[in-house]
Amino acid sequence: AQSVTQPDIHITVSEGASLELRCNYSYGATPYLFWYVQSPGQGLQLLLKYFSGDTLVQGIKGFEAEFKRSQSSFNLRKPSVHWSDAAEYFCAVGSWGGSSNTGKLIFGQGTTLQVKP
Amino acid sequence: GAGVSQSPRYKVAKRGQDVALRCDPISGHVSLFWYQQALGQGPEFLTYFQNEAQLDKSGLPSDRFFAERPEGSVSTLKIQRTQQEDSAVYLCASSWTGGRIGKLFFGSGTQLSVL
C-alpha cells in the first residue's frame, strides 16, 4: 500500500540556519510528490511538487526538494530559515486507484518546525 | 471569493447529534475533495467530487458520513449521530482539473469537537 513517512515529528533550528525535512514514500509506480505547509489556523499551502523531469525542484518561499528514487525519498531543504517558516510541513504522494481512478493525496503525519531567534 | 471557504470554523457537538459542514470552493473549480485531519496527524482522504458527481467515497469511515455537491459548486459533509472519534479538523480542497491531481487549494477547515 502507498504510504508516506516523515521520520521527524518535531525539528528546531536557529534562524538563518539551513533546514532539511525528511520524507520517505512507498509507491509502486513513478510517484507524484508534494510538500505542503500549514500555519496555525490556516489551510494547507503547496510549496512544491515533483511529477517528472529534473529531480531537483524549486518551490515558493525559497524551498527546494530533491527526488531520489533509489532512496525513495523527497527531502525538503532551505538554505536559510526565517522565523516566519515556523509551521507544520506535510509531505504527500499522489495516488490513483479505484473504479474512477481518482487522484488523491496520501499525507505523512507532518513535521513541526520551530525556529529559534 | 478568492479562496476556498469553509463554515463553520469551529463546531462543538454533543455525542449523537448530527452536524453539517459547508465548503465553498473556488468558482469554476471542477474537483472537490474532503479530508479529515485528526490531532497530530496528516490529512486523510474522505471523498471526491468531479462537478456534482461523487466519484470516490472510499475514505468515508462509516455510513454515518455523507457528502453532497448537488449543483457542482458548494459541498456539504454531513455526519450523523456524531461520536467522539469524529473529532477532527475537516478540510475541503478544490482544483480546476478534473480527474487528476492539479494544484489543490485548501480551505482553513472546520474543527469539530464531539463531547
GROMACS .gro file of C-alpha atoms in nm, chain B residues 41 86 106:
model
    3
  158GLN     CA    1  -0.181   1.351   1.208
  203ASP     CA    2  -1.526   1.200   1.478
  223PHE     CA    3  -0.728   2.403   0.070
   0.00000   0.00000   0.00000
